[in-house]
mmCIF file of C-alpha atoms and ligand atoms in Angstrom:
data_model
loop_
_atom_site.group_PDB
_atom_site.id
_atom_site.type_symbol
_atom_site.label_atom_id
_atom_site.label_comp_id
_atom_site.label_asym_id
_atom_site.label_seq_id
_atom_site.Cartn_x
_atom_site.Cartn_y
_atom_site.Cartn_z
ATOM 1 C CA MET A 1 2.092 6.137 -28.715
ATOM 2 C CA ASN A 2 0.690 4.656 -25.512
ATOM 3 C CA ASN A 3 3.195 2.134 -24.121
ATOM 4 C CA THR A 4 1.252 1.262 -20.992
ATOM 5 C CA ILE A 5 1.387 -2.301 -19.734
ATOM 6 C CA MET A 6 -1.879 -1.732 -17.845
ATOM 7 C CA THR A 7 -4.328 -3.695 -19.982
ATOM 8 C CA ASP A 8 -6.990 -6.309 -19.317
ATOM 9 C CA ALA A 9 -4.758 -8.907 -20.956
ATOM 10 C CA PHE A 10 -1.893 -8.072 -18.590
ATOM 11 C CA PHE A 11 -4.099 -8.459 -15.523
ATOM 12 C CA ALA A 12 -5.718 -11.638 -16.875
ATOM 13 C CA SER A 13 -2.236 -13.099 -17.324
ATOM 14 C CA PHE A 14 -1.820 -13.069 -13.516
ATOM 15 C CA ASP A 15 -4.233 -16.007 -13.252
ATOM 16 C CA SER A 16 -1.456 -18.450 -14.062
ATOM 17 C CA SER A 17 0.592 -17.241 -11.072
ATOM 18 C CA ALA A 18 -2.161 -18.261 -8.639
ATOM 19 C CA LEU A 19 -2.562 -21.854 -9.882
ATOM 20 C CA ASP A 20 -1.421 -24.952 -8.047
ATOM 21 C CA ILE A 21 2.352 -24.874 -7.710
ATOM 22 C CA SER A 22 2.797 -27.686 -10.203
ATOM 23 C CA ARG A 23 1.257 -25.500 -12.913
ATOM 24 C CA ALA A 24 1.959 -21.916 -11.846
ATOM 25 C CA ASP A 25 4.149 -19.298 -13.530
ATOM 26 C CA THR A 26 6.049 -16.587 -11.709
ATOM 27 C CA LEU A 27 4.593 -13.083 -11.937
ATOM 28 C CA PRO A 28 5.482 -10.943 -14.973
ATOM 29 C CA PRO A 29 8.786 -9.074 -14.488
ATOM 30 C CA GLN A 30 6.980 -5.750 -14.961
ATOM 31 C CA CYS A 31 5.239 -6.283 -11.614
ATOM 32 C CA TYR A 32 8.643 -5.711 -10.006
ATOM 33 C CA ASN A 33 10.039 -2.801 -11.953
ATOM 34 C CA ASP A 34 7.481 -0.837 -13.945
ATOM 35 C CA PRO A 35 6.919 2.632 -12.395
ATOM 36 C CA GLU A 36 3.311 2.801 -13.581
ATOM 37 C CA PHE A 37 2.599 -0.601 -12.078
ATOM 38 C CA PHE A 38 4.190 0.510 -8.808
ATOM 39 C CA GLU A 39 1.825 3.485 -8.660
ATOM 40 C CA PHE A 40 -1.062 1.085 -9.240
ATOM 41 C CA GLU A 41 0.338 -1.269 -6.560
ATOM 42 C CA LYS A 42 0.336 1.520 -3.980
ATOM 43 C CA ASP A 43 -3.398 1.867 -4.454
ATOM 44 C CA ALA A 44 -4.082 -1.875 -4.818
ATOM 45 C CA ILE A 45 -1.962 -2.985 -1.848
ATOM 46 C CA PHE A 46 -0.390 -0.345 0.361
ATOM 47 C CA TYR A 47 -3.396 1.940 0.759
ATOM 48 C CA ARG A 48 -5.599 -1.050 1.679
ATOM 49 C CA ALA A 49 -3.512 -3.659 3.520
ATOM 50 C CA TRP A 50 -2.478 -3.789 7.172
ATOM 51 C CA LEU A 51 1.107 -2.503 7.437
ATOM 52 C CA VAL A 52 3.344 -3.261 10.391
ATOM 53 C CA VAL A 53 4.849 -0.220 12.114
ATOM 54 C CA GLY A 54 6.465 -1.617 15.261
ATOM 55 C CA ARG A 55 6.061 -3.527 18.504
ATOM 56 C CA VAL A 56 3.889 -2.568 21.464
ATOM 57 C CA GLY A 57 7.005 -2.476 23.654
ATOM 58 C CA TRP A 58 8.392 0.461 21.689
ATOM 59 C CA LEU A 59 5.888 2.719 23.480
ATOM 60 C CA LYS A 60 6.012 2.442 27.257
ATOM 61 C CA GLU A 61 4.579 5.659 28.779
ATOM 62 C CA PRO A 62 1.744 7.972 27.723
ATOM 63 C CA GLY A 63 3.279 10.493 25.323
ATOM 64 C CA ASP A 64 5.884 8.068 23.963
ATOM 65 C CA TYR A 65 5.918 8.318 20.175
ATOM 66 C CA TYR A 66 7.898 7.450 17.093
ATOM 67 C CA THR A 67 7.525 8.130 13.393
ATOM 68 C CA THR A 68 7.867 5.891 10.386
ATOM 69 C CA SER A 69 6.509 5.709 6.853
ATOM 70 C CA HIS A 70 5.089 3.424 4.218
ATOM 71 C CA VAL A 71 5.177 4.293 0.510
ATOM 72 C CA ASP A 72 6.363 7.811 1.408
ATOM 73 C CA GLU A 73 3.359 8.411 3.650
ATOM 74 C CA PRO A 74 4.596 9.671 7.038
ATOM 75 C CA ILE A 75 3.079 7.945 10.089
ATOM 76 C CA LEU A 76 3.127 9.051 13.743
ATOM 77 C CA VAL A 77 2.571 6.278 16.309
ATOM 78 C CA VAL A 78 1.829 7.450 19.845
ATOM 79 C CA LYS A 79 0.624 6.223 23.221
ATOM 80 C CA ASP A 80 -2.160 8.621 24.197
ATOM 81 C CA ARG A 81 -3.038 9.871 27.701
ATOM 82 C CA GLU A 82 -5.249 6.832 28.303
ATOM 83 C CA GLY A 83 -2.451 4.472 27.274
ATOM 84 C CA ALA A 84 -4.020 3.528 23.922
ATOM 85 C CA ILE A 85 -1.765 3.170 20.901
ATOM 86 C CA ARG A 86 -2.900 5.426 18.070
ATOM 87 C CA ALA A 87 -1.527 6.339 14.663
ATOM 88 C CA PHE A 88 -1.867 9.616 12.804
ATOM 89 C CA SER A 89 -0.681 11.394 9.737
ATOM 90 C CA PRO A 90 1.802 13.956 11.161
ATOM 91 C CA VAL A 91 1.174 16.304 8.234
ATOM 92 C CA CYS A 92 0.239 19.684 9.698
ATOM 93 C CA ARG A 93 -3.229 20.912 8.760
ATOM 94 C CA HIS A 94 -1.787 24.388 8.113
ATOM 95 C CA ARG A 95 0.861 24.115 5.392
ATOM 96 C CA ALA A 96 1.942 20.504 5.659
ATOM 97 C CA ALA A 97 5.127 20.535 7.718
ATOM 98 C CA LEU A 98 5.597 17.383 9.778
ATOM 99 C CA VAL A 99 4.508 17.981 13.361
ATOM 100 C CA ALA A 100 6.685 15.127 14.653
ATOM 101 C CA GLU A 101 9.792 13.359 13.423
ATOM 102 C CA GLY A 102 12.058 10.804 15.056
ATOM 103 C CA LYS A 103 10.952 9.528 18.440
ATOM 104 C CA GLY A 104 10.610 10.696 22.032
ATOM 105 C CA ASN A 105 8.065 11.587 24.671
ATOM 106 C CA ALA A 106 5.729 14.556 24.231
ATOM 107 C CA ARG A 107 2.799 16.161 26.031
ATOM 108 C CA SER A 108 1.641 17.550 22.689
ATOM 109 C CA PHE A 109 3.012 17.953 19.174
ATOM 110 C CA ARG A 110 3.968 21.481 18.181
ATOM 111 C CA CYS A 111 4.555 22.049 14.497
ATOM 112 C CA PRO A 112 8.017 23.627 14.134
ATOM 113 C CA TYR A 113 6.956 25.978 11.328
ATOM 114 C CA HIS A 114 4.224 28.233 12.818
ATOM 115 C CA HIS A 115 3.557 26.435 16.092
ATOM 116 C CA TRP A 116 0.148 24.930 15.559
ATOM 117 C CA THR A 117 -0.097 22.463 18.429
ATOM 118 C CA TYR A 118 -1.878 19.110 18.516
ATOM 119 C CA SER A 119 -2.830 16.839 21.425
ATOM 120 C CA LEU A 120 -1.692 13.223 21.809
ATOM 121 C CA GLU A 121 -5.170 12.407 20.493
ATOM 122 C CA GLY A 122 -4.555 14.440 17.323
ATOM 123 C CA ARG A 123 -6.804 17.432 18.173
ATOM 124 C CA LEU A 124 -5.637 20.903 17.249
ATOM 125 C CA LEU A 125 -5.189 22.631 20.623
ATOM 126 C CA GLY A 126 -3.919 25.996 19.493
ATOM 127 C CA ALA A 127 -2.903 27.990 16.440
ATOM 128 C CA PRO A 128 -1.262 31.403 17.019
ATOM 129 C CA ALA A 129 -2.476 34.596 15.319
ATOM 130 C CA MET A 130 -5.418 32.946 13.609
ATOM 131 C CA ASP A 131 -7.961 35.244 15.287
ATOM 132 C CA ARG A 132 -8.541 37.304 12.101
ATOM 133 C CA THR A 133 -9.055 34.210 9.962
ATOM 134 C CA CYS A 134 -12.712 33.745 9.000
ATOM 135 C CA ASP A 135 -14.550 30.509 9.695
ATOM 136 C CA PHE A 136 -11.576 29.053 11.506
ATOM 137 C CA ASN A 137 -12.185 26.968 14.602
ATOM 138 C CA THR A 138 -9.467 24.831 16.152
ATOM 139 C CA LYS A 139 -12.153 22.396 17.337
ATOM 140 C CA ASP A 140 -12.857 21.432 13.719
ATOM 141 C CA ILE A 141 -9.294 20.400 13.015
ATOM 142 C CA ASN A 142 -7.601 17.060 13.736
ATOM 143 C CA LEU A 143 -4.666 15.114 12.406
ATOM 144 C CA PRO A 144 -6.002 12.331 10.157
ATOM 145 C CA GLU A 145 -6.101 9.141 12.227
ATOM 146 C CA PHE A 146 -5.326 5.674 10.876
ATOM 147 C CA LYS A 147 -6.830 2.402 11.971
ATOM 148 C CA VAL A 148 -4.578 0.480 14.382
ATOM 149 C CA GLU A 149 -4.598 -3.186 15.239
ATOM 150 C CA ILE A 150 -2.296 -5.103 17.567
ATOM 151 C CA TRP A 151 -1.492 -8.724 16.694
ATOM 152 C CA LEU A 152 0.909 -10.771 18.860
ATOM 153 C CA GLY A 153 2.536 -7.560 20.059
ATOM 154 C CA PHE A 154 3.039 -6.163 16.546
ATOM 155 C CA ILE A 155 1.399 -2.807 15.771
ATOM 156 C CA PHE A 156 -0.276 -2.578 12.369
ATOM 157 C CA VAL A 157 -1.878 0.450 10.730
ATOM 158 C CA ASN A 158 -4.232 0.698 7.802
ATOM 159 C CA PHE A 159 -4.741 3.810 5.652
ATOM 160 C CA ASP A 160 -8.178 2.543 4.595
ATOM 161 C CA PRO A 161 -10.873 3.629 7.078
ATOM 162 C CA ASP A 162 -13.075 0.756 5.880
ATOM 163 C CA ALA A 163 -10.430 -1.962 6.295
ATOM 164 C CA GLU A 164 -11.624 -5.284 7.697
ATOM 165 C CA PRO A 165 -9.901 -6.378 10.937
ATOM 166 C CA LEU A 166 -6.657 -8.287 10.461
ATOM 167 C CA ALA A 167 -6.597 -10.902 13.254
ATOM 168 C CA PRO A 168 -9.614 -12.930 12.028
ATOM 169 C CA ARG A 169 -7.691 -13.509 8.807
ATOM 170 C CA LEU A 170 -4.509 -14.533 10.621
ATOM 171 C CA THR A 171 -5.959 -17.421 12.632
ATOM 172 C CA ALA A 172 -3.660 -20.015 11.039
ATOM 173 C CA LEU A 173 -0.588 -18.006 12.040
ATOM 174 C CA SER A 174 -1.942 -17.185 15.514
ATOM 175 C CA GLU A 175 -2.469 -20.903 16.149
ATOM 176 C CA VAL A 176 0.918 -22.066 14.951
ATOM 177 C CA LEU A 177 2.612 -19.288 16.988
ATOM 178 C CA ALA A 178 0.490 -19.728 20.133
ATOM 179 C CA ASN A 179 3.144 -21.587 22.121
ATOM 180 C CA TYR A 180 5.754 -18.880 21.520
ATOM 181 C CA ASP A 181 3.695 -16.374 23.596
ATOM 182 C CA LEU A 182 4.758 -13.462 21.430
ATOM 183 C CA ASN A 183 2.670 -10.971 23.378
ATOM 184 C CA SER A 184 5.080 -11.277 26.274
ATOM 185 C CA ALA A 185 8.308 -11.949 24.349
ATOM 186 C CA GLU A 186 11.511 -10.101 25.185
ATOM 187 C CA GLU A 187 12.725 -8.048 22.276
ATOM 188 C CA ARG A 188 16.178 -7.230 20.995
ATOM 189 C CA ARG A 189 16.286 -4.698 18.151
ATOM 190 C CA MET A 190 18.943 -4.347 15.490
ATOM 191 C CA GLU A 191 21.202 -1.480 16.428
ATOM 192 C CA GLY A 192 21.752 1.540 14.204
ATOM 193 C CA GLU A 193 19.800 2.891 11.282
ATOM 194 C CA PRO A 194 17.750 0.373 9.335
ATOM 195 C CA ARG A 195 19.237 -0.734 6.082
ATOM 196 C CA LYS A 196 17.994 0.715 2.782
ATOM 197 C CA GLU A 197 17.794 -1.948 0.094
ATOM 198 C CA PRO A 198 17.851 -1.184 -3.660
ATOM 199 C CA TRP A 199 15.305 -3.696 -4.887
ATOM 200 C CA ASN A 200 11.586 -4.168 -5.231
ATOM 201 C CA TRP A 201 9.921 -5.263 -2.004
ATOM 202 C CA LYS A 202 8.565 -8.477 -3.538
ATOM 203 C CA VAL A 203 12.086 -9.661 -4.369
ATOM 204 C CA ARG A 204 12.897 -9.538 -0.653
ATOM 205 C CA PHE A 205 9.548 -10.853 0.457
ATOM 206 C CA GLU A 206 9.799 -13.920 -1.799
ATOM 207 C CA ASN A 207 13.294 -14.668 -0.554
ATOM 208 C CA SER A 208 12.143 -14.695 3.066
ATOM 209 C CA ASN A 209 9.913 -17.765 2.689
ATOM 210 C CA ASP A 210 11.702 -19.774 0.025
ATOM 211 C CA GLY A 211 12.494 -23.323 1.125
ATOM 212 C CA TYR A 212 14.047 -24.037 -2.267
ATOM 213 C CA HIS A 213 17.210 -21.990 -1.793
ATOM 214 C CA ALA A 214 17.968 -23.162 1.762
ATOM 215 C CA ASN A 215 20.297 -26.039 0.825
ATOM 216 C CA ARG A 216 21.550 -24.369 -2.325
ATOM 217 C CA LEU A 217 22.421 -20.714 -1.726
ATOM 218 C CA HIS A 218 22.991 -21.320 1.997
ATOM 219 C CA GLY A 219 24.335 -24.899 1.697
ATOM 220 C CA GLY A 220 26.796 -25.631 4.504
ATOM 221 C CA PRO A 221 26.992 -27.030 8.020
ATOM 222 C CA VAL A 222 24.838 -24.338 9.653
ATOM 223 C CA HIS A 223 21.874 -23.985 7.318
ATOM 224 C CA ASP A 224 21.801 -27.690 6.414
ATOM 225 C CA ILE A 225 20.112 -28.403 9.765
ATOM 226 C CA CYS A 226 16.998 -26.941 8.092
ATOM 227 C CA PRO A 227 17.042 -28.705 4.726
ATOM 228 C CA SER A 228 14.969 -27.830 1.680
ATOM 229 C CA ASP A 229 13.491 -31.300 1.310
ATOM 230 C CA LEU A 230 11.969 -31.131 4.813
ATOM 231 C CA ALA A 231 9.879 -28.049 3.918
ATOM 232 C CA SER A 232 6.106 -28.439 3.938
ATOM 233 C CA PHE A 233 3.232 -26.085 3.317
ATOM 234 C CA PRO A 234 -0.055 -26.199 5.228
ATOM 235 C CA VAL A 235 -3.445 -25.754 3.640
ATOM 236 C CA LEU A 236 -4.564 -22.287 4.747
ATOM 237 C CA PRO A 237 -8.047 -20.817 5.201
ATOM 238 C CA ALA A 238 -9.532 -18.974 2.227
ATOM 239 C CA GLN A 239 -8.810 -15.224 2.357
ATOM 240 C CA THR A 240 -5.933 -15.715 4.778
ATOM 241 C CA ALA A 241 -3.907 -12.536 5.326
ATOM 242 C CA GLY A 242 -0.721 -14.496 6.036
ATOM 243 C CA TYR A 243 0.972 -17.792 5.261
ATOM 244 C CA PHE A 244 3.845 -19.922 6.480
ATOM 245 C CA ARG A 245 5.908 -23.008 5.868
ATOM 246 C CA TYR A 246 7.073 -25.643 8.284
ATOM 247 C CA ASN A 247 10.666 -26.757 7.958
ATOM 248 C CA GLN A 248 11.585 -29.872 9.895
ATOM 249 C CA ASN A 249 15.115 -29.921 11.267
ATOM 250 C CA THR A 250 17.687 -32.681 11.224
ATOM 251 C CA HIS A 251 17.584 -32.768 15.059
ATOM 252 C CA ALA A 252 15.542 -31.440 17.979
ATOM 253 C CA ASP A 253 16.204 -27.970 19.444
ATOM 254 C CA ALA A 254 18.189 -26.931 16.402
ATOM 255 C CA SER A 255 19.383 -23.346 16.144
ATOM 256 C CA PHE A 256 21.707 -21.371 13.902
ATOM 257 C CA ASN A 257 24.969 -21.034 15.834
ATOM 258 C CA PRO A 258 28.196 -23.043 15.968
ATOM 259 C CA THR A 259 26.690 -25.593 18.415
ATOM 260 C CA LEU A 260 23.695 -26.140 16.071
ATOM 261 C CA LYS A 261 21.546 -26.331 19.262
ATOM 262 C CA ALA A 262 19.542 -23.730 21.154
ATOM 263 C CA LEU A 263 21.659 -21.293 23.173
ATOM 264 C CA LEU A 264 18.855 -19.133 24.573
ATOM 265 C CA PRO A 265 16.091 -20.664 26.734
ATOM 266 C CA ILE A 266 13.671 -22.688 24.644
ATOM 267 C CA PHE A 267 10.152 -21.238 24.510
ATOM 268 C CA PRO A 268 8.742 -23.277 27.404
ATOM 269 C CA LYS A 269 5.376 -24.261 25.943
ATOM 270 C CA LEU A 270 6.763 -25.732 22.712
ATOM 271 C CA THR A 271 5.794 -29.365 22.102
ATOM 272 C CA PRO A 272 8.396 -31.968 21.041
ATOM 273 C CA GLU A 273 7.071 -31.628 17.493
ATOM 274 C CA GLU A 274 7.487 -27.840 17.579
ATOM 275 C CA ARG A 275 11.018 -28.216 18.944
ATOM 276 C CA HIS A 276 11.903 -30.291 15.920
ATOM 277 C CA ARG A 277 10.993 -27.701 13.286
ATOM 278 C CA MET A 278 11.340 -24.089 12.263
ATOM 279 C CA LEU A 279 8.630 -21.816 10.897
ATOM 280 C CA PHE A 280 8.878 -19.199 8.183
ATOM 281 C CA LEU A 281 5.910 -16.820 8.367
ATOM 282 C CA CYS A 282 4.743 -13.895 6.251
ATOM 283 C CA VAL A 283 2.099 -11.204 6.687
ATOM 284 C CA PRO A 284 2.301 -9.406 3.353
ATOM 285 C CA PRO A 285 3.261 -6.832 2.409
ATOM 286 C CA THR A 286 5.421 -5.794 5.392
ATOM 287 C CA LEU A 287 6.157 -8.474 8.023
ATOM 288 C CA THR A 288 8.168 -11.688 7.892
ATOM 289 C CA MET A 289 9.240 -13.958 10.749
ATOM 290 C CA PHE A 290 11.569 -16.893 11.173
ATOM 291 C CA ALA A 291 10.771 -18.914 14.305
ATOM 292 C CA ARG A 292 13.107 -21.424 15.878
ATOM 293 C CA CYS A 293 12.948 -23.017 19.311
ATOM 294 C CA ASP A 294 14.890 -20.291 21.160
ATOM 295 C CA MET A 295 14.372 -17.132 19.116
ATOM 296 C CA ILE A 296 12.129 -15.522 16.519
ATOM 297 C CA ALA A 297 13.728 -13.157 14.034
ATOM 298 C CA TYR A 298 11.394 -10.606 12.446
ATOM 299 C CA SER A 299 11.820 -8.191 9.578
ATOM 300 C CA MET A 300 9.540 -5.197 9.143
ATOM 301 C CA PHE A 301 9.634 -3.747 5.666
ATOM 302 C CA SER A 302 8.878 -0.185 4.607
ATOM 303 C CA VAL A 303 8.522 0.321 0.891
ATOM 304 C CA ASP A 304 10.048 3.593 -0.243
ATOM 305 C CA GLY A 305 9.833 3.270 -4.039
ATOM 306 C CA VAL A 306 9.599 0.788 -6.893
ATOM 307 C CA SER A 307 13.165 -0.391 -6.218
ATOM 308 C CA GLU A 308 13.686 0.909 -2.692
ATOM 309 C CA MET A 309 12.811 -0.590 0.630
ATOM 310 C CA THR A 310 13.956 -0.457 4.220
ATOM 311 C CA ALA A 311 14.168 -3.502 6.501
ATOM 312 C CA ARG A 312 13.983 -3.181 10.287
ATOM 313 C CA GLN A 313 15.091 -6.343 12.039
ATOM 314 C CA GLY A 314 14.737 -7.614 15.556
ATOM 315 C CA TRP A 315 14.616 -10.755 17.646
ATOM 316 C CA LEU A 316 12.108 -12.082 20.165
ATOM 317 C CA ALA A 317 12.968 -14.495 22.968
ATOM 318 C CA THR A 318 11.153 -15.962 25.937
ATOM 319 C CA PRO A 319 10.714 -13.581 28.934
ATOM 320 C CA GLY A 320 13.713 -13.653 31.241
ATOM 321 C CA ALA A 321 16.151 -14.772 28.531
ATOM 322 C CA SER A 322 18.223 -11.638 29.061
ATOM 323 C CA LYS A 323 18.724 -12.393 32.775
ATOM 324 C CA ASP A 324 21.289 -15.075 31.915
ATOM 325 C CA PRO A 325 24.748 -13.507 32.513
ATOM 326 C CA LEU A 326 25.781 -15.080 29.207
ATOM 327 C CA TYR A 327 22.749 -13.703 27.332
ATOM 328 C CA GLU A 328 24.704 -11.038 25.472
ATOM 329 C CA LEU A 329 27.275 -13.529 24.255
ATOM 330 C CA LYS A 330 24.646 -16.089 23.327
ATOM 331 C CA ILE A 331 22.317 -13.809 21.389
ATOM 332 C CA THR A 332 25.245 -12.127 19.669
ATOM 333 C CA THR A 333 26.516 -15.555 18.649
ATOM 334 C CA ASN A 334 23.084 -16.423 17.237
ATOM 335 C CA ILE A 335 22.832 -13.121 15.373
ATOM 336 C CA ASN A 336 26.390 -13.188 14.086
ATOM 337 C CA THR A 337 25.962 -16.716 12.783
ATOM 338 C CA SER A 338 23.118 -15.454 10.594
ATOM 339 C CA LEU A 339 24.983 -12.448 9.185
ATOM 340 C CA PRO A 340 26.723 -14.369 6.367
ATOM 341 C CA ILE A 341 23.354 -15.956 5.531
ATOM 342 C CA PHE A 342 21.742 -12.491 5.304
ATOM 343 C CA ALA A 343 24.626 -11.383 3.076
ATOM 344 C CA GLN A 344 23.992 -14.313 0.728
ATOM 345 C CA ASP A 345 20.304 -13.389 0.592
ATOM 346 C CA ARG A 346 21.069 -9.759 -0.162
ATOM 347 C CA ALA A 347 23.462 -10.722 -2.945
ATOM 348 C CA VAL A 348 20.799 -12.789 -4.724
ATOM 349 C CA ASP A 349 18.142 -10.132 -4.111
ATOM 350 C CA LEU A 350 20.325 -7.653 -5.955
ATOM 351 C CA SER A 351 21.000 -10.202 -8.658
ATOM 352 C CA VAL A 352 17.265 -10.919 -9.123
ATOM 353 C CA GLU A 353 16.494 -7.199 -9.193
ATOM 354 C CA LYS A 354 19.025 -6.733 -12.008
ATOM 355 C CA GLY A 355 17.809 -9.808 -13.865
ATOM 356 C CA LEU A 356 14.171 -8.721 -13.723
ATOM 357 C CA ARG A 357 15.077 -5.470 -15.490
ATOM 358 C CA SER A 358 16.547 -7.343 -18.441
ATOM 359 C CA ARG A 359 14.623 -7.495 -21.717
ATOM 360 C CA PHE A 360 15.271 -11.223 -21.534
ATOM 361 C CA ALA A 361 13.622 -11.774 -18.151
ATOM 362 C CA CYS A 362 10.798 -14.296 -18.407
ATOM 363 C CA ARG A 363 8.047 -15.837 -16.314
ATOM 364 C CA GLY A 364 9.550 -18.928 -14.689
ATOM 365 C CA ARG A 365 8.161 -22.120 -13.093
ATOM 366 C CA TYR A 366 8.281 -23.304 -9.487
ATOM 367 C CA SER A 367 9.664 -26.237 -7.503
ATOM 368 C CA TRP A 368 7.373 -27.840 -4.915
ATOM 369 C CA GLN A 369 9.735 -26.346 -2.304
ATOM 370 C CA GLU A 370 8.472 -22.843 -3.193
ATOM 371 C CA GLY A 371 4.932 -23.180 -1.839
ATOM 372 C CA GLY A 372 5.236 -19.827 -0.066
ATOM 373 C CA GLN A 373 5.510 -18.047 -3.412
ATOM 374 C CA ILE A 374 2.100 -19.346 -4.478
ATOM 375 C CA GLU A 375 0.532 -18.081 -1.256
ATOM 376 C CA LEU A 376 2.052 -14.658 -1.882
ATOM 377 C CA ASN A 377 0.956 -14.743 -5.534
ATOM 378 C CA LYS A 378 -2.628 -15.589 -4.570
ATOM 379 C CA TRP A 379 -2.699 -12.712 -2.117
ATOM 380 C CA LEU A 380 -1.185 -10.292 -4.640
ATOM 381 C CA VAL A 381 -3.319 -11.384 -7.577
ATOM 382 C CA ASP A 382 -6.490 -11.028 -5.474
ATOM 383 C CA HIS A 383 -5.512 -7.450 -4.608
ATOM 384 C CA TYR A 384 -4.276 -6.563 -8.103
ATOM 385 C CA GLN A 385 -7.315 -7.887 -9.929
ATOM 386 C CA ALA A 386 -9.799 -6.413 -7.437
ATOM 387 C CA ALA A 387 -8.174 -2.973 -7.770
ATOM 388 C CA TRP A 388 -7.998 -3.243 -11.574
ATOM 389 C CA ASN A 389 -11.677 -4.223 -11.810
ATOM 390 C CA LYS A 390 -12.596 -1.360 -9.492
ATOM 391 C CA ARG A 391 -10.580 1.065 -11.568
ATOM 392 C CA LYS A 392 -12.305 -0.112 -14.735
ATOM 393 C CA GLY A 393 -15.670 0.174 -12.984
ATOM 394 C CA ASN A 394 -14.799 3.804 -12.314
ATOM 395 C CA GLY A 395 -13.962 4.298 -15.986
ATOM 396 C CA LEU A 396 -10.246 4.725 -15.225
ATOM 397 C CA GLY A 397 -8.881 1.484 -16.712
HETATM 398 S S1 FES B 1 2.886 24.211 8.708
HETATM 399 FE FE1 FES B 1 2.430 23.614 10.708
HETATM 400 S S2 FES B 1 2.002 25.466 11.725
HETATM 401 FE FE2 FES B 1 2.377 26.064 9.682
HETATM 402 FE FE1 FE2 B 2 17.862 -17.150 2.539
#
């Protein structure tokens, strides 16, 4: 018996998740936990969308490199001899060992297994004892290269060689972030290994731009400076690749710490209006940001499996912020104030993940304070339905 959920009716049912928020349903629970759907989602989303892999500042000198992955696909990010940031598959063209892991500085990448060696530009430079191999020419062999785009200092890659550029579809976010000057921001990264999270990536992604839970789950003297009923959702351009919500604050220059006011220097170009609100921004499927007047917190997600993801966090402040002798104390106070809030978010993420696996999970309805979910749904449904129609066109559906 064929128990697949992958039918025309299932994909048509997504339409009701992309309606106006007053009418929309949440996505079917199977979109979060069905292994067959996850395999489909890799093709529909992760092999086509722009995926964040880091910040420009992570690579300083030619030869600097680091490795990461998305949906189990290893990625090597490197600054080449000309200073350009490039991304490759580090899978050796011989027998598939990884030619680079971790991070460092290299003049070339030598595969540890049989010592095939590749340039910073991905060309095979040498392969020992291959002189008796017929029709073998090192000049024909390169590491597969991925498209790279830099947006506000974030490095994105795309596995699809025909991908459309990202920035033209992020104009709304570029404009609302212009006065934060993120290209020149000072970065502080979370120390230690990134955290592995045991839930579907959409559970986390939805949580990160959900004005509805602010005063409920996080209700208390800190988070209440950014109340749910002061959330608002801009009209975004068609085909936008990102979305955001404004959240007005109860007072100007608000920040999450025991003083409830900015501790780090305020981004100097912010207008009075910008100093009176926070922004919650998303570039699905891998980047979220939370902007306040003195600091932007980002999370970069890597999806490892249907119920597995990794979150890399960091913070961006105005240049020179770290010169203050009290910087360490101030930024640590900001970060530490948010830790209990993160813990509350993680607890409900786990709870939602468990609930979605229940036979009794249903498609729910939205509050007006959840406008971000509709933007995510529209983006997802566009990708899901396009990939499903393409699959059917190929006779695979
Ligand atoms: S697998 Fe890389 S040289 Fe053999
Ligand atoms: Fe939260």
